[in-house]
Short mmCIF file of C-alpha atoms in Angstrom, two decimals:
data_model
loop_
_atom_site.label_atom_id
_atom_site.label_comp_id
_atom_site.label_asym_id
_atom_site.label_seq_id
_atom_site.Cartn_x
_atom_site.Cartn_y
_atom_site.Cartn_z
CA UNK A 1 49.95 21.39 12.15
CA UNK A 2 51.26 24.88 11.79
CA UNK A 3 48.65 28.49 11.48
CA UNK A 4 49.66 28.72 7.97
CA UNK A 5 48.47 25.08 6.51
CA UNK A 6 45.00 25.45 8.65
CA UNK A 7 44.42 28.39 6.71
CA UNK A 8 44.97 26.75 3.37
CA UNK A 9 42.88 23.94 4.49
CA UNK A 10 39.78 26.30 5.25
CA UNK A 11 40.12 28.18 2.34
CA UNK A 12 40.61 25.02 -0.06
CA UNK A 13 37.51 23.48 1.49
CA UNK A 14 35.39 26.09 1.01
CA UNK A 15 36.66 27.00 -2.51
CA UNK A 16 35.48 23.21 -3.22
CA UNK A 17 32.01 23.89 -1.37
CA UNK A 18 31.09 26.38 -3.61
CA UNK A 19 32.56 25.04 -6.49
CA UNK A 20 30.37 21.81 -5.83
CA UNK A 21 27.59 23.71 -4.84
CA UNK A 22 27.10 25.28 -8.06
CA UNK A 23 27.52 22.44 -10.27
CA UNK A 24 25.42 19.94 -8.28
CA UNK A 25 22.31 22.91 -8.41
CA UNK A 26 19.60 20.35 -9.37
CA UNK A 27 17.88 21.13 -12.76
CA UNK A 28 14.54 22.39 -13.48
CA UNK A 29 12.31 19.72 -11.95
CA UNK A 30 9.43 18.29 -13.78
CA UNK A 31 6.10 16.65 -12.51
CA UNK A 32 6.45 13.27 -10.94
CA UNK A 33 4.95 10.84 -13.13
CA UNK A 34 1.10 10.00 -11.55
CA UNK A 35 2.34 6.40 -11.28
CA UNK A 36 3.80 7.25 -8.16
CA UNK A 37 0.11 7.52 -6.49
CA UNK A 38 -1.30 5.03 -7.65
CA UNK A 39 -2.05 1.88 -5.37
CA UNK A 40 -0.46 -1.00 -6.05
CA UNK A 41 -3.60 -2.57 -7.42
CA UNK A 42 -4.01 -0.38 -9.76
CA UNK A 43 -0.79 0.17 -10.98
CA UNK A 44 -1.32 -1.25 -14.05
CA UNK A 45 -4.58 -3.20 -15.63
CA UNK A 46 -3.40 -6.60 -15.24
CA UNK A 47 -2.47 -6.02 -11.58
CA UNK A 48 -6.27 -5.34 -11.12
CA UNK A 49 -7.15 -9.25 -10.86
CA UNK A 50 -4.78 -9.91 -8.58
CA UNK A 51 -4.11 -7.95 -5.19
CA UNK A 52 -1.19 -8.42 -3.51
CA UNK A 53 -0.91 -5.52 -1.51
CA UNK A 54 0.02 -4.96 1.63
CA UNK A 55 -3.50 -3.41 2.55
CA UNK A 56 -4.45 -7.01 1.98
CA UNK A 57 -2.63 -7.41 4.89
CA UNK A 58 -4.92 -5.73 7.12
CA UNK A 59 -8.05 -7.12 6.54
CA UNK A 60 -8.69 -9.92 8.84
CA UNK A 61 -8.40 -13.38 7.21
CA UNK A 62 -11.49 -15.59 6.90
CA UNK A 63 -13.44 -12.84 9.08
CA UNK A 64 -16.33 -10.53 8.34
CA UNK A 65 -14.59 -6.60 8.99
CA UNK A 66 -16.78 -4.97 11.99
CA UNK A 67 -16.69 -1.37 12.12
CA UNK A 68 -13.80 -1.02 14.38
CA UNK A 69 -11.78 -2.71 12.34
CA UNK A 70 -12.76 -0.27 9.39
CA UNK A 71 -11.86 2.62 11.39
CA UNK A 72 -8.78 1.03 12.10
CA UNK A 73 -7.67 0.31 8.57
CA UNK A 74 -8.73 3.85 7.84
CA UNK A 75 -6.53 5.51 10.73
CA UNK A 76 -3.63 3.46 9.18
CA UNK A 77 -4.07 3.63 5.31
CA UNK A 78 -6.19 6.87 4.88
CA UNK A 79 -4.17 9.70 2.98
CA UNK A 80 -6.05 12.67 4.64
CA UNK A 81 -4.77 11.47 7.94
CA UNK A 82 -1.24 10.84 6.33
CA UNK A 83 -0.94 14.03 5.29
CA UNK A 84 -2.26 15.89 8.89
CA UNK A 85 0.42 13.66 10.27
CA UNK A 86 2.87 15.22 7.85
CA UNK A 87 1.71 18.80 8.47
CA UNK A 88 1.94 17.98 12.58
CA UNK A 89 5.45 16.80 11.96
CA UNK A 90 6.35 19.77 10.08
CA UNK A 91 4.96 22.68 12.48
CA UNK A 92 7.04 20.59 15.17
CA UNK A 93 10.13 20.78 12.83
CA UNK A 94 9.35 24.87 13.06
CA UNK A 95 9.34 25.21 16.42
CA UNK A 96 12.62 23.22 16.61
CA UNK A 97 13.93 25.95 14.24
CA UNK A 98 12.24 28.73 16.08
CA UNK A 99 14.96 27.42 18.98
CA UNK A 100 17.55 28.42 17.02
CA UNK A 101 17.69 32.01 18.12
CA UNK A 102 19.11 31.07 21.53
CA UNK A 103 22.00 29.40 19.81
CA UNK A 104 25.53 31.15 18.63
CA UNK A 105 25.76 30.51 14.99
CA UNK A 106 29.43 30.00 13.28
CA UNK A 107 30.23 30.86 9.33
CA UNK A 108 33.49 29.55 7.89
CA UNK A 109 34.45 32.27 5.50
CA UNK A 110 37.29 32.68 3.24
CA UNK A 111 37.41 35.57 0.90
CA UNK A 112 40.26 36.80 -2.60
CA UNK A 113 40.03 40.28 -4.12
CA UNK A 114 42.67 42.00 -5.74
CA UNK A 115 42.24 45.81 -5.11
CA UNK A 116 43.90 49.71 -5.44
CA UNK A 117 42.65 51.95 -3.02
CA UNK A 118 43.34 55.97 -2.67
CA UNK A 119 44.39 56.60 1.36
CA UNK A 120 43.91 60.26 3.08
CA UNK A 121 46.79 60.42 4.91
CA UNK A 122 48.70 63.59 5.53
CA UNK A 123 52.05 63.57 3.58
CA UNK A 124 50.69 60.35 2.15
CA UNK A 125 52.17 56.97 2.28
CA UNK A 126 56.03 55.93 2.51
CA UNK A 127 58.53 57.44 5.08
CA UNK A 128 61.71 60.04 5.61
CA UNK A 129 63.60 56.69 3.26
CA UNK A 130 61.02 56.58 0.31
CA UNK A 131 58.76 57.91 -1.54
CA UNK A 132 55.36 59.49 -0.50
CA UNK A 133 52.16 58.12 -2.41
CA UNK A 134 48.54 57.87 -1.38
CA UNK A 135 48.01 54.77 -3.43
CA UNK A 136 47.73 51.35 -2.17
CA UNK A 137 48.01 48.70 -4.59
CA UNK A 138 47.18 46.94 -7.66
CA UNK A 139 47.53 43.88 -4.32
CA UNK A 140 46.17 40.65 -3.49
CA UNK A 141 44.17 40.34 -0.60
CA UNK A 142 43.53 36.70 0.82
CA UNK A 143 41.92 35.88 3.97
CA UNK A 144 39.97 32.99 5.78
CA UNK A 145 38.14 31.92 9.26
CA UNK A 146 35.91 31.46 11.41
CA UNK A 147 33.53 34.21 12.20
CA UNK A 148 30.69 34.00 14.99
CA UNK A 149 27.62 36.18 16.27
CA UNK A 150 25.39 35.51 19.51
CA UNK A 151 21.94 37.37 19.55
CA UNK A 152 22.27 38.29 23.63
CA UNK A 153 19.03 40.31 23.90
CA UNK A 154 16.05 40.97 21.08
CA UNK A 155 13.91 42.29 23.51
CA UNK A 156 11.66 39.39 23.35
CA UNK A 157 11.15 38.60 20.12
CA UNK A 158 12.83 35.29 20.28
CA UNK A 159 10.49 34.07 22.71
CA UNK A 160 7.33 35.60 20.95
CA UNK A 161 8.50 33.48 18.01
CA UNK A 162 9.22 30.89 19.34
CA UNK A 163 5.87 30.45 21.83
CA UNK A 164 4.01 30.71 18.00
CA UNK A 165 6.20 28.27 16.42
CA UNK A 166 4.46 25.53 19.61
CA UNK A 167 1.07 27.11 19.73
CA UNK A 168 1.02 26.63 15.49
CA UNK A 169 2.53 22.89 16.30
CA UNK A 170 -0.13 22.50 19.12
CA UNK A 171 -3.09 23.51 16.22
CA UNK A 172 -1.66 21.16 13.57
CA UNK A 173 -1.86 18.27 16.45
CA UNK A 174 -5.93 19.07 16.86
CA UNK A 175 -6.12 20.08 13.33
CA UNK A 176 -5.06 16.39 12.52
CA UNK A 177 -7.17 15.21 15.37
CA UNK A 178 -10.12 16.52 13.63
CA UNK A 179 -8.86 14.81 10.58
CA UNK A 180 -9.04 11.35 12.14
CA UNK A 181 -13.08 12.02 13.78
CA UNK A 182 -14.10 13.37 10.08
CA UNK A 183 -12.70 9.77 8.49
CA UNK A 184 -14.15 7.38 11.57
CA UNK A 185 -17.23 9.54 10.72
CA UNK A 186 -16.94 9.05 6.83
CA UNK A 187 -16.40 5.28 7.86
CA UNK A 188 -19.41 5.07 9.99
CA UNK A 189 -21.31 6.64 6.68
CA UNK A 190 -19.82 4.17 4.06
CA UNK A 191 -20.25 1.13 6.97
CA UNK A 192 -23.63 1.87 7.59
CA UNK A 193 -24.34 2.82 4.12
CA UNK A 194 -23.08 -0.81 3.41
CA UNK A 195 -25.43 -2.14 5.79
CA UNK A 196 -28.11 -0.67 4.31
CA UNK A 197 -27.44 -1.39 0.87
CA UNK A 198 -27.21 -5.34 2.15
CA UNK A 199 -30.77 -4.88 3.49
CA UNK A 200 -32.28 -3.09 0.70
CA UNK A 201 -31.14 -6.06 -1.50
CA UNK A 202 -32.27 -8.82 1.10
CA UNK A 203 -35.70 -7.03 1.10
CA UNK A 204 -35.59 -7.02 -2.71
CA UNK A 205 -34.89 -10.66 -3.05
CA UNK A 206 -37.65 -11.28 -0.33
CA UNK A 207 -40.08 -9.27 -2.49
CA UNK A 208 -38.63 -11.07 -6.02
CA UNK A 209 -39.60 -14.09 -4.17
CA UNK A 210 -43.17 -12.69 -3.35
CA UNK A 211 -43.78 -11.44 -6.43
CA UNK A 212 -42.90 -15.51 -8.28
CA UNK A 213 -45.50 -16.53 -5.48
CA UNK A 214 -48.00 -14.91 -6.27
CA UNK A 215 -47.29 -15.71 -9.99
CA UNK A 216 -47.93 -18.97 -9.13
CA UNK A 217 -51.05 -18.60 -7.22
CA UNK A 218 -52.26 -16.37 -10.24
CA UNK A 219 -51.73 -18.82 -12.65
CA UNK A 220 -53.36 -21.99 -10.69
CA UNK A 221 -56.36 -19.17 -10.10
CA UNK A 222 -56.46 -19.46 -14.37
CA UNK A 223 -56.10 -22.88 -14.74
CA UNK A 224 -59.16 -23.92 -12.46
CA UNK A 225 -61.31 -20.65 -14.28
CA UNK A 226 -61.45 -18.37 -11.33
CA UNK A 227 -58.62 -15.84 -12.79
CA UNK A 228 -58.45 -14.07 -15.84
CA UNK A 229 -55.24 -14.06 -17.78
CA UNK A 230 -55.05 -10.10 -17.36
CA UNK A 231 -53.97 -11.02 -13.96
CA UNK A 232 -51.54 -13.21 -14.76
CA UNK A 233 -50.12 -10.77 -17.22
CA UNK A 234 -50.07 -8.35 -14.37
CA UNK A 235 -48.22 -10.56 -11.79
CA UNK A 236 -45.67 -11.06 -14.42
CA UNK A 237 -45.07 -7.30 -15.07
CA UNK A 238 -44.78 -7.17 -11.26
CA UNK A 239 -42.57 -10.52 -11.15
CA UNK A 240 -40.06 -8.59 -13.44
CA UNK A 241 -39.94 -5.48 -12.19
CA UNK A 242 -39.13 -7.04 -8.87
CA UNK A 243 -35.93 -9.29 -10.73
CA UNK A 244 -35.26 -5.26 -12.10
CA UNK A 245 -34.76 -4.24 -8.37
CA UNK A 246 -32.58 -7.19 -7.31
CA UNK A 247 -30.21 -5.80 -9.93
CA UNK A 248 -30.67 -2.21 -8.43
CA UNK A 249 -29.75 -3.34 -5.14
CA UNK A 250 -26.83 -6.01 -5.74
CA UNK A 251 -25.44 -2.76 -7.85
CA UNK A 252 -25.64 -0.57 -5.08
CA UNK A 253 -23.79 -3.23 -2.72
CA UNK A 254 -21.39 -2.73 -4.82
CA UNK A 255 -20.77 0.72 -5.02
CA UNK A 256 -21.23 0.89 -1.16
CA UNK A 257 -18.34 -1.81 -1.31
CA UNK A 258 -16.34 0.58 -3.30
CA UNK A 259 -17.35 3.75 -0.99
CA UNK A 260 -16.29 2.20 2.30
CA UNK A 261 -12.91 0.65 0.82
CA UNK A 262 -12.45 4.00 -0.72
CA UNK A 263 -13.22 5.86 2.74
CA UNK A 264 -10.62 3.29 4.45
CA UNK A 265 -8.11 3.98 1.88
CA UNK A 266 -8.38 1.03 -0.01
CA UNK A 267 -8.41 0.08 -3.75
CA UNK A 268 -11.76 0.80 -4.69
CA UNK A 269 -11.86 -2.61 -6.42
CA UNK A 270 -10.73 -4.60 -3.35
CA UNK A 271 -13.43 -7.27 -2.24
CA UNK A 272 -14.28 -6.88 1.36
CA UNK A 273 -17.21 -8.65 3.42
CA UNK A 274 -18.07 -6.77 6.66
CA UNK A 275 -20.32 -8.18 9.87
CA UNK A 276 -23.84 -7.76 8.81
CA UNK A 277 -25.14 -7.54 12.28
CA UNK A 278 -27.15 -4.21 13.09
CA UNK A 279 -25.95 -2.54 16.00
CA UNK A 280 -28.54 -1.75 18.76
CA UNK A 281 -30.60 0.67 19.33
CA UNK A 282 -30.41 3.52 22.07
CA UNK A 283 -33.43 5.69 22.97
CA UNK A 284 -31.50 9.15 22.98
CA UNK A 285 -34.36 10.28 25.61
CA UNK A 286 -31.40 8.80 27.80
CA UNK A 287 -28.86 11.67 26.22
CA UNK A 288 -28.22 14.44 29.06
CA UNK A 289 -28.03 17.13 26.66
CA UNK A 290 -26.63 19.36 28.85
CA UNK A 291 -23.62 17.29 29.40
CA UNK A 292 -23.46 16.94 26.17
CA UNK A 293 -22.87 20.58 25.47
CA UNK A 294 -20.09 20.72 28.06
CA UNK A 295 -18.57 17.66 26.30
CA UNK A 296 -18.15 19.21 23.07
CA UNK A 297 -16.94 22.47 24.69
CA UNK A 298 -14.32 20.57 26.40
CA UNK A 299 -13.46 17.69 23.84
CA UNK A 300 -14.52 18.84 20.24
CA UNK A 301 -10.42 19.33 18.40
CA UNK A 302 -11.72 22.47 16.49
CA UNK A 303 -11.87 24.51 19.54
CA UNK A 304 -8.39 23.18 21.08
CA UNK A 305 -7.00 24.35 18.09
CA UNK A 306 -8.67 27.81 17.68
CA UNK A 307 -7.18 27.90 21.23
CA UNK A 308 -3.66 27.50 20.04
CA UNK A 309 -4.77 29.78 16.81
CA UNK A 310 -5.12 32.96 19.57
CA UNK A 311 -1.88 31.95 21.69
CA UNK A 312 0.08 32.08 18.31
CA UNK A 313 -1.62 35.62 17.44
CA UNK A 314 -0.47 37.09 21.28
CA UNK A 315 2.71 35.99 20.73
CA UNK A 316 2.91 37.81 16.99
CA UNK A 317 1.63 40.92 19.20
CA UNK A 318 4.63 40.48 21.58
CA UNK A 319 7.08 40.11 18.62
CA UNK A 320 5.50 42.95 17.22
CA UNK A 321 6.37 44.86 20.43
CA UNK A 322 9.45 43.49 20.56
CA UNK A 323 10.62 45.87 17.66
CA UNK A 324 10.93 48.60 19.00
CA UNK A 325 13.16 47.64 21.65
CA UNK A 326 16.98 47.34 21.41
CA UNK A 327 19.02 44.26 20.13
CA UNK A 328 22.39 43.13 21.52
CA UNK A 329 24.87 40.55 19.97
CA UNK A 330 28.18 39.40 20.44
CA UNK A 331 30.16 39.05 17.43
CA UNK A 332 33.90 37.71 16.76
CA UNK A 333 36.13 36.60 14.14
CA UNK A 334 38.94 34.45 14.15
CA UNK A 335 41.64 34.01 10.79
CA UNK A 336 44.49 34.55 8.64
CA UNK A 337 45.03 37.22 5.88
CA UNK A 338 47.75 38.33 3.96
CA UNK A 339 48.78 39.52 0.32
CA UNK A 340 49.69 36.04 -0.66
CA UNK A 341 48.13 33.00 -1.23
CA UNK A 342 49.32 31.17 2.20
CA UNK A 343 48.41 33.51 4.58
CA UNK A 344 50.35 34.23 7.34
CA UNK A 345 49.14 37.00 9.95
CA UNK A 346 46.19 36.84 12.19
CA UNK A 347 43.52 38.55 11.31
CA UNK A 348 41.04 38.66 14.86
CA UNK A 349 37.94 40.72 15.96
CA UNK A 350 35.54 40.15 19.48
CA UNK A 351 33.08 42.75 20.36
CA UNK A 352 29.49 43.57 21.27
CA UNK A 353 26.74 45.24 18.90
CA UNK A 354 23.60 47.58 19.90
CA UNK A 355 21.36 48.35 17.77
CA UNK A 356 18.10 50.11 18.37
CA UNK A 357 15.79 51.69 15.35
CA UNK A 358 14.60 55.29 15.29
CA UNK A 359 12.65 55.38 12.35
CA UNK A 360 11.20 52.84 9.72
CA UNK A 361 8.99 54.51 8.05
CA UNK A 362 5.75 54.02 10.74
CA UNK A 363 5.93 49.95 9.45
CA UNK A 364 6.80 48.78 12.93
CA UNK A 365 3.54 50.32 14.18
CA UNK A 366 1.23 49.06 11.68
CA UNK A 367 2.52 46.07 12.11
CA UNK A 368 2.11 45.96 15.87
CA UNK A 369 -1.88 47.60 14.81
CA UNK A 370 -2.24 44.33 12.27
CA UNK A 371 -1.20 41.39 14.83
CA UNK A 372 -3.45 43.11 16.95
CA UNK A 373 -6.54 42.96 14.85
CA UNK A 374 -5.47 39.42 13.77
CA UNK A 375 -5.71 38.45 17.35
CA UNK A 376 -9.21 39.93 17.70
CA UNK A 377 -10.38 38.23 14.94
CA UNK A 378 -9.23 34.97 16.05
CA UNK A 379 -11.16 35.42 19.67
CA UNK A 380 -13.88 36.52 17.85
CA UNK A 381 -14.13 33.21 15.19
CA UNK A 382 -13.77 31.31 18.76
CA UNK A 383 -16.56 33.08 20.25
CA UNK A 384 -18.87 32.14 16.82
CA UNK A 385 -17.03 28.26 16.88
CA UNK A 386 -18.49 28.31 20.39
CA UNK A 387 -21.90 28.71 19.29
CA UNK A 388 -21.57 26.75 16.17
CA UNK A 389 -20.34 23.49 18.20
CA UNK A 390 -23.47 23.92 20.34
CA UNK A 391 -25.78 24.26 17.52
CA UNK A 392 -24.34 21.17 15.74
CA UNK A 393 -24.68 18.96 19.58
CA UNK A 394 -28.27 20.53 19.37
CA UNK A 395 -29.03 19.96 15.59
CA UNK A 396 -27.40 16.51 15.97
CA UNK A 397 -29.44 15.71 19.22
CA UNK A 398 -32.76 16.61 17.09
CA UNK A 399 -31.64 14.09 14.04
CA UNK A 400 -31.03 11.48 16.67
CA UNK A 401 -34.35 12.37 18.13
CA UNK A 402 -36.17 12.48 14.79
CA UNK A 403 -34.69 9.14 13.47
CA UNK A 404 -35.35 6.94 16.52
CA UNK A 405 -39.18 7.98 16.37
CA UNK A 406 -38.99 7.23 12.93
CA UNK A 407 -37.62 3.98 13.30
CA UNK A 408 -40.01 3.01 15.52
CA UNK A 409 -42.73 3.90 13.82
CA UNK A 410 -41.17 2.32 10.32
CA UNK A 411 -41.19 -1.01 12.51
CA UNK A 412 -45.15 -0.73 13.00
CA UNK A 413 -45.61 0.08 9.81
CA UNK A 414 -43.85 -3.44 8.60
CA UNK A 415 -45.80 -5.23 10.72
CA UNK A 416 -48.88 -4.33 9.83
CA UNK A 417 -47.83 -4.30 6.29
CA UNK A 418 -47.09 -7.67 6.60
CA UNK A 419 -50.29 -8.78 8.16
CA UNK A 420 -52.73 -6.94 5.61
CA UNK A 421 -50.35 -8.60 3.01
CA UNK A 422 -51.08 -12.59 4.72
CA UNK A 423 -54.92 -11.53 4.87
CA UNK A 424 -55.38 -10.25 1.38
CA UNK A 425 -53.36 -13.05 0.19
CA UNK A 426 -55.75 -15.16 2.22
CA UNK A 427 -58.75 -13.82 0.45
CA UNK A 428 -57.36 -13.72 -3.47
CA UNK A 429 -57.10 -17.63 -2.53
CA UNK A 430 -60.60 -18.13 -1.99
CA UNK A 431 -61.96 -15.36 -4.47
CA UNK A 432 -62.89 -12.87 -2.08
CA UNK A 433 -60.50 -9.98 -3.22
CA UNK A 434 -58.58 -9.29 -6.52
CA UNK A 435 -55.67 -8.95 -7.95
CA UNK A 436 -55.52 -5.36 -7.42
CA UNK A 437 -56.22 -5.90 -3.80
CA UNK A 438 -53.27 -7.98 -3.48
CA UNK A 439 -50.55 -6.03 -5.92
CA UNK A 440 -51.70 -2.87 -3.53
CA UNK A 441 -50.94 -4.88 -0.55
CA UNK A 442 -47.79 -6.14 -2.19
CA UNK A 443 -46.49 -2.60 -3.12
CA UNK A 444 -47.36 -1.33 0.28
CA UNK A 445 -45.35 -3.90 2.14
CA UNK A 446 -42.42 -2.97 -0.15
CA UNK A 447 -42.23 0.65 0.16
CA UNK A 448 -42.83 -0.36 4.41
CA UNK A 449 -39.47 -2.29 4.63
CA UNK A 450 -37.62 0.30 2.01
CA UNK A 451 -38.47 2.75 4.76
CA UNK A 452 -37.56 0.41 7.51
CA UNK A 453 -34.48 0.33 6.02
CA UNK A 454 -33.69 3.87 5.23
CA UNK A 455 -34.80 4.63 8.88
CA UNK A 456 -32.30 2.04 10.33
CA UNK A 457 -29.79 3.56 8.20
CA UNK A 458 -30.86 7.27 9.43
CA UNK A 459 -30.85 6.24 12.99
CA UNK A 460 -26.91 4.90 13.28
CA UNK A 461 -25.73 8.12 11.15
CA UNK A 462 -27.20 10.51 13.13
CA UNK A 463 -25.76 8.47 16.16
CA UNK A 464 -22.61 8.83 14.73
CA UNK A 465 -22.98 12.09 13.66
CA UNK A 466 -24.05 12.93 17.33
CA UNK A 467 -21.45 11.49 18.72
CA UNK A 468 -19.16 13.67 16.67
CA UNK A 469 -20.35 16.66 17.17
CA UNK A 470 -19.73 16.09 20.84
CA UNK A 471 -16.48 15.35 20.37
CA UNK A 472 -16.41 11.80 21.55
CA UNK A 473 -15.89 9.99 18.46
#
């Protein structure tokens, strides 16, 4: 294949680049249609019944979820972690291109202009056989080729740039670390929340059931002419107001239901049944505390990634610096050119290119004075994360503290809510106490297992939250 039809190959290829290039520029592009979010499930009302899904497919069949396999579902279908692993993959895409500066880069060019041009020559243009002008032109000028530049030295700022490009990829990998400890801990909240929602209502059916028994007692205490029907009227009103909080609690199972699928990721409409065994309790007198504080100094994401935060600011410093050295590249061009449309003589350049700047108007110092600042700030915000992580291990640690004495002494206080609730029952059967001895009694023992219950669910968030504060979630 001769010079001559490479040429006109080049320049016919890129005349059809940039002819295609302009008419396939995409239109003005609208919102996407909210549709596109939605989960399947919800989609559309009538899929609402039925879901087929494939998050159905993660939920174990004919088992009870524990909380690991919450967490798990969450790591997998939660769009907070989706979109951390999105921003990870992205700052690793930079510092790919950040690598870029090390590499030659190659244009295909191919240029027309017709031109007339006025040339200082002496005697002008032409020879001893024709006649002198100093005009060149009306001509056509055609040309095409490869042209190619190599940065060879930029005094470092190729480096600086692209030692941020990692450190910034190195901060979106804790960044989306911290992500996935903030949703097991929003887990553990909506799990344990769960928990507690299924022992609030268990306590309020036990207390429904209570309140119909001593109904019953009431009304045999009228029937035989030791009772009064005031006190039957009363154990009523308290009969119904218990049925009133079996409906509180069976609706706030079901908004925990929603919470936790929600926190997993899940349609919020998606029935789930989860293990309903409490886990145990640990006496957090057993905590070293110190070792706890090295933990979360070691281990907690949010300091990793300040970490990477100040390597990225001394490498802006050192690009900074890097301006006012020299910069070196190697340039060359290879191609054809000639007045008409095929053209025929070679049209070739190789060299070298310094360039070093004087004077730009004082920006290159302020901007080496800014990326210096930025970088103090950044150790300084480390220095004040520092004592923020301890204060949260220590804060934690007191919560932990607070909610295990408090669950201890809730459990005293059921039991002997329970027994002065057998003895005063004991005595409104034989007459010796009344009605409003054993409706006290009755509302005590209630509000003593509503705070067992809040105390239980206390204890395991604070547990969690202590374990995420030290990093070891």
């Amino acid at each position: 294949m001769s010079m001559k039809h490479t040429v006109s190959i080049l320049i016919r290829v890129t005349a059809s680049v940039v002819f295609l290039a302009g008419c396939a520029e995409p239109p003005y592009e609208r919102p996407p249609s909210i549709n596109r979010y939605l989960l399947p499930s919800i989609s559309k009302p009538s899929d609402v019944a039925e879901v087929h899904t494939d998050e159905t497919d993660l939920i174990p069949k004919d088992q009870d979820l524990t909380l690991e396999a919450c967490v798990r579902i969450a790591l997998a279908q939660n769009p907070l972690l989706q979109a951390s692993r999105e921003g990870l993959a992205a700052a690793r895409h930079a510092a790919k291109q950040a690598e870029a500066g090390y590499y030659p880069h190659v244009n295909l060019t191919a240029d027309y202009r017709r031109f007339q041009t006025h040339v200082f020559l002496p005697g002008g243009l032409g020879g001893t056989m024709g006649p002198q002008t100093s005009v060149v032109g009306p001509t056509d000028d055609y040309s095409g080729g490869l042209a190619a530049q190599w940065l060879l030295l930029d005094s470092g700022r190729r480096r600086a740039q692209l030692t941020a490009a990692r450190a910034k990829a190195g901060a979106s990998k804790y960044e989306a670390e911290i992500v996935r400890q903030d949703i097991a801990l929003m887990v553990q909240q909506a799990y344990y929340s769960l928990l507690s929602s299924y022992e609030a209502l268990k306590v309020a059916e036990e207390n429904a059931a209570r309140a119909e028994d001593h109904l019953r007692l009431a009304e045999q205490r009228r029937q035989i002419g030791v009772a009064v029907q005031a006190d039957v009227l009363r154990m009523r009103v308290e009969t119904a107001d218990r049925r009133l909080a079996v409906v509180r609690a069976e609706n706030g199972v079901r908004i925990s239901q929603g919470n936790l699928n929600t926190a997993m990721g899940l349609p919020v409409e998606l029935p789930i049944e989860i293990d309903h065994t409490m886990p145990s309790v640990i006496a957090p007198d057993t905590v070293n505390l110190d070792a706890s504080f090295e933990s979360a100094i070691q281990q907690r994401p949010e300091l990793k990634a300040a970490l990477q935060r100040i390597v990225s600011a001394q490498s802006d410093v050192a690009a900074a610096q890097s301006d006012f050295g020299p910069v070196l590249r190697a340039i060359g061009r290879y191609g054809r050119r000639d007045s008409e449309f095929w053209p025929g003589d070679d049209d070739w350049s190789v060299g070298v290119g310094l360039e070093l700047p004087l004077f730009t108007g004082f920006e290159r110092s302020h901007r080496l004075d800014r990326t210096r600042r930025e970088l103090s700030r950044e150790e300084a915000q480390l220095r004040q994360l520092v004592l923020t992580v301890r204060q949260e291990v220590w804060t934690s640690h007191s919560h932990l503290t607070e909610a295990f004495e408090a669950l201890h002494a809730a459990d005293i206080l059921v039991k002997d809510a329970r027994e002065s609730m057998r003895l005063t029952r004991q005595r409104y059967e034989v007459g010796k106490s009344t009605v409003t001895d054993l409706l006290d009694a009755q509302a005590a023992l209630s509000r003593a297992e509503s705070v067992l219950v809040e105390t239980q669910w206390n204890y395991h968030i604070a547990k969690a939250a202590f374990e995420r504060a030290t990093g070891s979630m």
